[in-house]
Amino acid sequence: MPKAMNLLFLPGDGIGPEVMAEVRRVADWLAANRGLSFAITHGLVGGASYDAHGTPLTDDTMAQAMDADAVLLGAVGGPKWDSLDFSLKPERGLLRLRKDMDLFANLRPAVVFEALAEASTLKTDLVAGLDIMIVRELTGGVYFGEPRGIESLPDGSRRGVNTQVYTTAEIHRVARVAFDIARRRGNRVVSVEKSNVMESGLLWRQEVQALRDSEYTDIDLSHMYADNCAMQLVRNPKQFDVIVTDNLFGDMLSDEAAMLTGSLGMLPSASLGKGDANGRRRALYEPVHGSAPDIAGQGLANPLATILSFAMLLRYSFALGVEADWIEQAAARVLAKNLRTADILQPGATQVSTSGMGDAVLLELDALRPRAAKQG
Ligand code: NAD
């Protein structure tokens, strides 16, 4: 009997529980058909946790997240909790998870499924087959650097300060994640900064290069200024394999790349922390979208972003590349058959509900199974 994977599922608010229910079915399918063993615990986060316990994340749930091999989260938030004090807002639960788990590397794939290429605002031939991975540093840089604040000046005006700061260790650990991921893909990394105008950017460039030269000589590394990268992403996005960049530039470039792909309902993400002595890394997986209160409870939500986040969980927390590939292929095949949830509906396509999309993914997994068995 294989050791059970210890997972914490936090469905959260709005469409979170609906899309997570479809992941559960995929996990059950893998358990039944691939002999995988999942020990799944469910917890509350966000508004759901506030309603039950008066806090968006209890210490018990936080402790469970620290103990889990991986955490999968749906989404948090909604108008019901908008008037709460800042410290009690649903988002605080998610921020605490990210902070206490020290998740320093944010992985945002931008993948265009062939069948959805026409939904992009860019020309189809520019984006068809696009597959970029953006690795964003998540716990350092200008969002956290000191000194920071707003001060009053003697002449009565004010001064606002934020500090962009990175150390060698912070740069190396996120660059290492990018290089390791590139080894499983096309072996190419573009490191992005503004070393022409920022000393922290120059350090970033030098340290990424030094790590590559000492430990990753097989990686094809190049460097690009962030403003040029923003342009290249819309001019010729397929030139990129893996992009690694800091917190601020990564925030913008990952959203820009996401928009190349068409819909929020399709975008997964992962946030990784440090590895422990056993090689286990803290990790949180979640769709990029929010809790979509406008469509919650109506069977309209697209579960693919969360199902694809689960595929990332299998790939990055458990090195289950075959199973992750299957889920991604199943999603592509469903789309190729013109089955769509409302958010990605196109003329001539058939609309399916949230659970209808889950059904379709399971059918495609069934279809992939004998083929893979034959391949041996
Ligand atoms: P949103 O992502 O929830 O929704 C934006 C639009 O996209 C809506 O029209 C929604 O219906 C649609 N949409 C999003 N996901 C979809 C899916 N899977 N299938 C079909 N349609 C989908 O963003 P918002 O409306 O700005 O925020 C709603 C709530 O979610 C707010 O409380 C916000 O704070 C919260 N939020 C949470 C997260 C998170 O949990 N990580 C991220 C963003 C927003």
PDB file of C-alpha atoms in Angstrom, residues 121-327:
ATOM      1  CA  THR A 121      -7.409  39.073 -27.696  1.00  0.00           C
ATOM      2  CA  LEU A 122      -4.184  38.393 -29.635  1.00  0.00           C
ATOM      3  CA  LYS A 123      -4.047  36.831 -33.099  1.00  0.00           C
ATOM      4  CA  THR A 124      -4.596  33.071 -32.944  1.00  0.00           C
ATOM      5  CA  ASP A 125      -1.256  32.147 -34.530  1.00  0.00           C
ATOM      6  CA  LEU A 126       0.596  34.230 -31.910  1.00  0.00           C
ATOM      7  CA  VAL A 127      -0.915  32.336 -28.966  1.00  0.00           C
ATOM      8  CA  ALA A 128      -1.915  28.860 -30.243  1.00  0.00           C
ATOM      9  CA  GLY A 129       0.184  26.320 -28.349  1.00  0.00           C
ATOM     10  CA  LEU A 130       1.521  28.938 -25.912  1.00  0.00           C
ATOM     11  CA  ASP A 131       3.036  27.393 -22.772  1.00  0.00           C
ATOM     12  CA  ILE A 132       4.898  29.787 -20.462  1.00  0.00           C
ATOM     13  CA  MET A 133       5.726  29.360 -16.782  1.00  0.00           C
ATOM     14  CA  ILE A 134       6.206  32.557 -14.802  1.00  0.00           C
ATOM     15  CA  VAL A 135       8.032  32.135 -11.493  1.00  0.00           C
ATOM     16  CA  ARG A 136       7.452  35.191  -9.312  1.00  0.00           C
ATOM     17  CA  GLU A 137       9.305  35.888  -6.070  1.00  0.00           C
ATOM     18  CA  LEU A 138       6.506  36.286  -3.532  1.00  0.00           C
ATOM     19  CA  THR A 139       7.797  37.227  -0.078  1.00  0.00           C
ATOM     20  CA  GLY A 140      10.444  39.906  -0.695  1.00  0.00           C
ATOM     21  CA  GLY A 141      11.093  43.008  -2.747  1.00  0.00           C
ATOM     22  CA  VAL A 142       9.350  46.339  -2.683  1.00  0.00           C
ATOM     23  CA  TYR A 143       6.071  45.054  -1.175  1.00  0.00           C
ATOM     24  CA  PHE A 144       7.859  44.137   2.055  1.00  0.00           C
ATOM     25  CA  GLY A 145      11.138  46.138   2.102  1.00  0.00           C
ATOM     26  CA  GLU A 146      11.990  48.586   4.914  1.00  0.00           C
ATOM     27  CA  PRO A 147      11.975  51.512   5.337  1.00  0.00           C
ATOM     28  CA  ARG A 148       8.448  52.094   4.160  1.00  0.00           C
ATOM     29  CA  GLY A 149       5.708  54.542   5.006  1.00  0.00           C
ATOM     30  CA  ILE A 150       4.372  58.038   4.463  1.00  0.00           C
ATOM     31  CA  GLU A 151       5.961  60.910   6.379  1.00  0.00           C
ATOM     32  CA  SER A 152       5.185  64.606   6.729  1.00  0.00           C
ATOM     33  CA  LEU A 153       7.858  67.028   5.647  1.00  0.00           C
ATOM     34  CA  PRO A 154       8.666  70.369   7.334  1.00  0.00           C
ATOM     35  CA  ASP A 155       7.119  72.296   4.437  1.00  0.00           C
ATOM     36  CA  GLY A 156       3.777  70.537   5.047  1.00  0.00           C
ATOM     37  CA  SER A 157       4.015  68.228   2.046  1.00  0.00           C
ATOM     38  CA  ARG A 158       4.402  64.459   2.419  1.00  0.00           C
ATOM     39  CA  ARG A 159       6.823  61.789   1.256  1.00  0.00           C
ATOM     40  CA  GLY A 160       5.984  58.145   0.504  1.00  0.00           C
ATOM     41  CA  VAL A 161       8.710  55.505   0.668  1.00  0.00           C
ATOM     42  CA  ASN A 162       8.971  51.843  -0.290  1.00  0.00           C
ATOM     43  CA  THR A 163      12.207  49.943  -0.538  1.00  0.00           C
ATOM     44  CA  GLN A 164      13.145  47.393  -3.143  1.00  0.00           C
ATOM     45  CA  VAL A 165      15.512  44.990  -1.414  1.00  0.00           C
ATOM     46  CA  TYR A 166      16.813  41.508  -2.223  1.00  0.00           C
ATOM     47  CA  THR A 167      19.590  39.374  -0.765  1.00  0.00           C
ATOM     48  CA  THR A 168      21.663  36.695  -2.471  1.00  0.00           C
ATOM     49  CA  ALA A 169      19.783  33.970  -0.593  1.00  0.00           C
ATOM     50  CA  GLU A 170      16.367  35.284  -1.620  1.00  0.00           C
ATOM     51  CA  ILE A 171      17.417  35.500  -5.267  1.00  0.00           C
ATOM     52  CA  HIS A 172      19.062  32.077  -5.316  1.00  0.00           C
ATOM     53  CA  ARG A 173      16.148  30.211  -3.793  1.00  0.00           C
ATOM     54  CA  VAL A 174      13.613  31.485  -6.319  1.00  0.00           C
ATOM     55  CA  ALA A 175      16.053  31.128  -9.239  1.00  0.00           C
ATOM     56  CA  ARG A 176      16.654  27.539  -8.156  1.00  0.00           C
ATOM     57  CA  VAL A 177      12.902  26.841  -8.396  1.00  0.00           C
ATOM     58  CA  ALA A 178      12.864  28.335 -11.908  1.00  0.00           C
ATOM     59  CA  PHE A 179      15.903  26.322 -13.054  1.00  0.00           C
ATOM     60  CA  ASP A 180      14.495  23.081 -11.636  1.00  0.00           C
ATOM     61  CA  ILE A 181      11.180  23.664 -13.428  1.00  0.00           C
ATOM     62  CA  ALA A 182      12.974  24.532 -16.679  1.00  0.00           C
ATOM     63  CA  ARG A 183      14.751  21.167 -16.518  1.00  0.00           C
ATOM     64  CA  ARG A 184      11.348  19.470 -16.695  1.00  0.00           C
ATOM     65  CA  ARG A 185      10.323  21.648 -19.657  1.00  0.00           C
ATOM     66  CA  GLY A 186      12.370  23.347 -22.400  1.00  0.00           C
ATOM     67  CA  ASN A 187      15.503  24.087 -20.323  1.00  0.00           C
ATOM     68  CA  ARG A 188      15.289  27.833 -21.054  1.00  0.00           C
ATOM     69  CA  VAL A 189      14.997  30.599 -18.456  1.00  0.00           C
ATOM     70  CA  VAL A 190      14.670  34.345 -18.989  1.00  0.00           C
ATOM     71  CA  SER A 191      15.475  36.351 -15.851  1.00  0.00           C
ATOM     72  CA  VAL A 192      13.700  39.700 -15.742  1.00  0.00           C
ATOM     73  CA  GLU A 193      14.680  42.885 -13.846  1.00  0.00           C
ATOM     74  CA  LYS A 194      15.664  46.508 -14.408  1.00  0.00           C
ATOM     75  CA  SER A 195      19.411  46.275 -13.910  1.00  0.00           C
ATOM     76  CA  ASN A 196      19.857  49.322 -16.150  1.00  0.00           C
ATOM     77  CA  VAL A 197      18.338  51.613 -13.509  1.00  0.00           C
ATOM     78  CA  MET A 198      18.195  49.647 -10.210  1.00  0.00           C
ATOM     79  CA  GLU A 199      21.065  48.297  -8.121  1.00  0.00           C
ATOM     80  CA  SER A 200      18.788  45.580  -6.733  1.00  0.00           C
ATOM     81  CA  GLY A 201      18.118  44.607 -10.343  1.00  0.00           C
ATOM     82  CA  LEU A 202      21.831  44.430 -11.081  1.00  0.00           C
ATOM     83  CA  LEU A 203      22.339  42.191  -8.054  1.00  0.00           C
ATOM     84  CA  TRP A 204      19.416  40.045  -9.236  1.00  0.00           C
ATOM     85  CA  ARG A 205      20.991  39.605 -12.677  1.00  0.00           C
ATOM     86  CA  GLN A 206      24.462  38.818 -11.282  1.00  0.00           C
ATOM     87  CA  GLU A 207      23.218  36.320  -8.700  1.00  0.00           C
ATOM     88  CA  VAL A 208      20.913  34.461 -11.107  1.00  0.00           C
ATOM     89  CA  GLN A 209      23.800  34.201 -13.557  1.00  0.00           C
ATOM     90  CA  ALA A 210      26.230  33.055 -10.828  1.00  0.00           C
ATOM     91  CA  LEU A 211      23.870  30.292  -9.691  1.00  0.00           C
ATOM     92  CA  ARG A 212      23.381  29.139 -13.266  1.00  0.00           C
ATOM     93  CA  ASP A 213      27.150  29.077 -13.882  1.00  0.00           C
ATOM     94  CA  SER A 214      27.883  27.103 -10.729  1.00  0.00           C
ATOM     95  CA  GLU A 215      24.993  24.608 -10.588  1.00  0.00           C
ATOM     96  CA  TYR A 216      22.836  24.754 -13.709  1.00  0.00           C
ATOM     97  CA  THR A 217      25.200  24.882 -16.679  1.00  0.00           C
ATOM     98  CA  ASP A 218      22.685  22.854 -18.714  1.00  0.00           C
ATOM     99  CA  ILE A 219      20.166  25.718 -18.526  1.00  0.00           C
ATOM    100  CA  ASP A 220      19.999  28.248 -21.336  1.00  0.00           C
ATOM    101  CA  LEU A 221      19.741  31.502 -19.319  1.00  0.00           C
ATOM    102  CA  SER A 222      19.182  34.953 -20.771  1.00  0.00           C
ATOM    103  CA  HIS A 223      18.301  38.303 -19.192  1.00  0.00           C
ATOM    104  CA  MET A 224      15.675  40.862 -20.137  1.00  0.00           C
ATOM    105  CA  TYR A 225      14.591  44.249 -18.796  1.00  0.00           C
ATOM    106  CA  ALA A 226      11.061  44.168 -17.378  1.00  0.00           C
ATOM    107  CA  ASP A 227       9.691  46.814 -19.741  1.00  0.00           C
ATOM    108  CA  ASN A 228      10.983  44.888 -22.750  1.00  0.00           C
ATOM    109  CA  CYS A 229       9.505  41.667 -21.326  1.00  0.00           C
ATOM    110  CA  ALA A 230       6.089  43.359 -21.083  1.00  0.00           C
ATOM    111  CA  MET A 231       6.332  44.208 -24.776  1.00  0.00           C
ATOM    112  CA  GLN A 232       7.705  40.829 -25.843  1.00  0.00           C
ATOM    113  CA  LEU A 233       4.823  39.047 -24.088  1.00  0.00           C
ATOM    114  CA  VAL A 234       2.352  40.625 -26.501  1.00  0.00           C
ATOM    115  CA  ARG A 235       4.698  40.791 -29.535  1.00  0.00           C
ATOM    116  CA  ASN A 236       5.952  37.206 -29.560  1.00  0.00           C
ATOM    117  CA  PRO A 237       4.926  35.330 -26.382  1.00  0.00           C
ATOM    118  CA  LYS A 238       5.980  31.909 -27.684  1.00  0.00           C
ATOM    119  CA  GLN A 239       9.668  32.874 -27.399  1.00  0.00           C
ATOM    120  CA  PHE A 240       9.433  32.217 -23.620  1.00  0.00           C
ATOM    121  CA  ASP A 241       9.727  28.963 -21.699  1.00  0.00           C
ATOM    122  CA  VAL A 242      10.301  29.905 -18.025  1.00  0.00           C
ATOM    123  CA  ILE A 243      10.425  33.515 -16.793  1.00  0.00           C
ATOM    124  CA  VAL A 244      11.812  34.259 -13.324  1.00  0.00           C
ATOM    125  CA  THR A 245      11.335  37.680 -11.813  1.00  0.00           C
ATOM    126  CA  ASP A 246      10.841  39.645  -8.607  1.00  0.00           C
ATOM    127  CA  ASN A 247       7.651  40.305  -6.690  1.00  0.00           C
ATOM    128  CA  LEU A 248       6.634  43.611  -8.306  1.00  0.00           C
ATOM    129  CA  PHE A 249       7.461  42.806 -11.924  1.00  0.00           C
ATOM    130  CA  GLY A 250       6.080  39.283 -11.459  1.00  0.00           C
ATOM    131  CA  ASP A 251       2.785  40.681 -10.205  1.00  0.00           C
ATOM    132  CA  MET A 252       2.271  42.580 -13.436  1.00  0.00           C
ATOM    133  CA  LEU A 253       3.856  40.245 -15.952  1.00  0.00           C
ATOM    134  CA  SER A 254       1.949  37.196 -14.664  1.00  0.00           C
ATOM    135  CA  ASP A 255      -1.368  39.035 -15.045  1.00  0.00           C
ATOM    136  CA  GLU A 256      -0.363  40.225 -18.504  1.00  0.00           C
ATOM    137  CA  ALA A 257       0.541  36.662 -19.520  1.00  0.00           C
ATOM    138  CA  ALA A 258      -2.715  35.354 -18.016  1.00  0.00           C
ATOM    139  CA  MET A 259      -4.714  37.595 -20.310  1.00  0.00           C
ATOM    140  CA  LEU A 260      -3.068  35.999 -23.354  1.00  0.00           C
ATOM    141  CA  THR A 261      -4.977  32.851 -22.496  1.00  0.00           C
ATOM    142  CA  GLY A 262      -8.561  34.100 -22.532  1.00  0.00           C
ATOM    143  CA  SER A 263     -10.375  33.167 -19.318  1.00  0.00           C
ATOM    144  CA  LEU A 264      -9.905  33.426 -15.566  1.00  0.00           C
ATOM    145  CA  GLY A 265     -11.726  30.110 -15.186  1.00  0.00           C
ATOM    146  CA  MET A 266      -8.792  28.297 -16.823  1.00  0.00           C
ATOM    147  CA  LEU A 267      -5.822  29.586 -14.788  1.00  0.00           C
ATOM    148  CA  PRO A 268      -4.139  27.483 -12.088  1.00  0.00           C
ATOM    149  CA  SER A 269      -1.307  28.521  -9.752  1.00  0.00           C
ATOM    150  CA  ALA A 270       1.081  27.151  -7.173  1.00  0.00           C
ATOM    151  CA  SER A 271       3.023  28.772  -4.346  1.00  0.00           C
ATOM    152  CA  LEU A 272       6.023  26.892  -3.002  1.00  0.00           C
ATOM    153  CA  GLY A 273       8.007  27.254   0.220  1.00  0.00           C
ATOM    154  CA  LYS A 274      11.239  25.817   1.566  1.00  0.00           C
ATOM    155  CA  GLY A 275      11.998  22.102   1.427  1.00  0.00           C
ATOM    156  CA  ASP A 276      12.487  20.309   4.747  1.00  0.00           C
ATOM    157  CA  ALA A 277      15.059  17.640   5.628  1.00  0.00           C
ATOM    158  CA  ASN A 278      12.915  14.949   3.950  1.00  0.00           C
ATOM    159  CA  GLY A 279      12.753  16.914   0.712  1.00  0.00           C
ATOM    160  CA  ARG A 280       9.126  17.865   1.380  1.00  0.00           C
ATOM    161  CA  ARG A 281       8.242  21.418   0.414  1.00  0.00           C
ATOM    162  CA  ARG A 282       5.364  23.431   1.835  1.00  0.00           C
ATOM    163  CA  ALA A 283       2.993  24.175  -1.023  1.00  0.00           C
ATOM    164  CA  LEU A 284      -0.357  25.834  -1.662  1.00  0.00           C
ATOM    165  CA  TYR A 285      -2.234  25.363  -4.935  1.00  0.00           C
ATOM    166  CA  GLU A 286      -5.182  27.532  -5.983  1.00  0.00           C
ATOM    167  CA  PRO A 287      -6.970  28.840  -9.056  1.00  0.00           C
ATOM    168  CA  VAL A 288      -6.123  32.434  -9.992  1.00  0.00           C
ATOM    169  CA  HIS A 289      -9.786  33.455  -9.966  1.00  0.00           C
ATOM    170  CA  GLY A 290     -11.750  34.650  -6.938  1.00  0.00           C
ATOM    171  CA  SER A 291     -14.962  33.415  -5.363  1.00  0.00           C
ATOM    172  CA  ALA A 292     -17.168  34.759  -8.204  1.00  0.00           C
ATOM    173  CA  PRO A 293     -20.174  35.540  -5.961  1.00  0.00           C
ATOM    174  CA  ASP A 294     -22.149  36.648  -9.042  1.00  0.00           C
ATOM    175  CA  ILE A 295     -22.427  33.033 -10.239  1.00  0.00           C
ATOM    176  CA  ALA A 296     -22.015  31.045  -6.998  1.00  0.00           C
ATOM    177  CA  GLY A 297     -24.453  28.183  -6.409  1.00  0.00           C
ATOM    178  CA  GLN A 298     -25.794  28.163  -9.974  1.00  0.00           C
ATOM    179  CA  GLY A 299     -23.666  25.420 -11.519  1.00  0.00           C
ATOM    180  CA  LEU A 300     -22.070  28.001 -13.830  1.00  0.00           C
ATOM    181  CA  ALA A 301     -18.515  27.976 -12.468  1.00  0.00           C
ATOM    182  CA  ASN A 302     -15.698  26.569 -14.568  1.00  0.00           C
ATOM    183  CA  PRO A 303     -13.874  23.986 -12.421  1.00  0.00           C
ATOM    184  CA  LEU A 304     -10.903  23.608 -14.801  1.00  0.00           C
ATOM    185  CA  ALA A 305      -8.637  26.188 -13.094  1.00  0.00           C
ATOM    186  CA  THR A 306      -8.951  24.264  -9.836  1.00  0.00           C
ATOM    187  CA  ILE A 307      -8.658  20.855 -11.499  1.00  0.00           C
ATOM    188  CA  LEU A 308      -5.502  22.118 -13.266  1.00  0.00           C
ATOM    189  CA  SER A 309      -4.217  23.419  -9.908  1.00  0.00           C
ATOM    190  CA  PHE A 310      -4.633  19.858  -8.624  1.00  0.00           C
ATOM    191  CA  ALA A 311      -2.580  18.639 -11.610  1.00  0.00           C
ATOM    192  CA  MET A 312       0.149  21.090 -10.531  1.00  0.00           C
ATOM    193  CA  LEU A 313      -0.084  19.677  -6.999  1.00  0.00           C
ATOM    194  CA  LEU A 314       0.555  16.184  -8.315  1.00  0.00           C
ATOM    195  CA  ARG A 315       3.438  17.381 -10.499  1.00  0.00           C
ATOM    196  CA  TYR A 316       5.251  19.682  -8.083  1.00  0.00           C
ATOM    197  CA  SER A 317       4.542  18.171  -4.656  1.00  0.00           C
ATOM    198  CA  PHE A 318       4.638  14.475  -5.609  1.00  0.00           C
ATOM    199  CA  ALA A 319       6.523  14.300  -8.954  1.00  0.00           C
ATOM    200  CA  LEU A 320       3.474  12.524 -10.435  1.00  0.00           C
ATOM    201  CA  GLY A 321       4.092  13.851 -13.934  1.00  0.00           C
ATOM    202  CA  VAL A 322       2.133  11.114 -15.720  1.00  0.00           C
ATOM    203  CA  GLU A 323      -1.031  11.743 -13.725  1.00  0.00           C
ATOM    204  CA  ALA A 324      -0.625  15.529 -14.085  1.00  0.00           C
ATOM    205  CA  ASP A 325      -0.203  15.110 -17.862  1.00  0.00           C
ATOM    206  CA  TRP A 326      -3.358  12.988 -17.988  1.00  0.00           C
ATOM    207  CA  ILE A 327      -5.438  15.635 -16.248  1.00  0.00           C
TER     208      ILE A 327
END
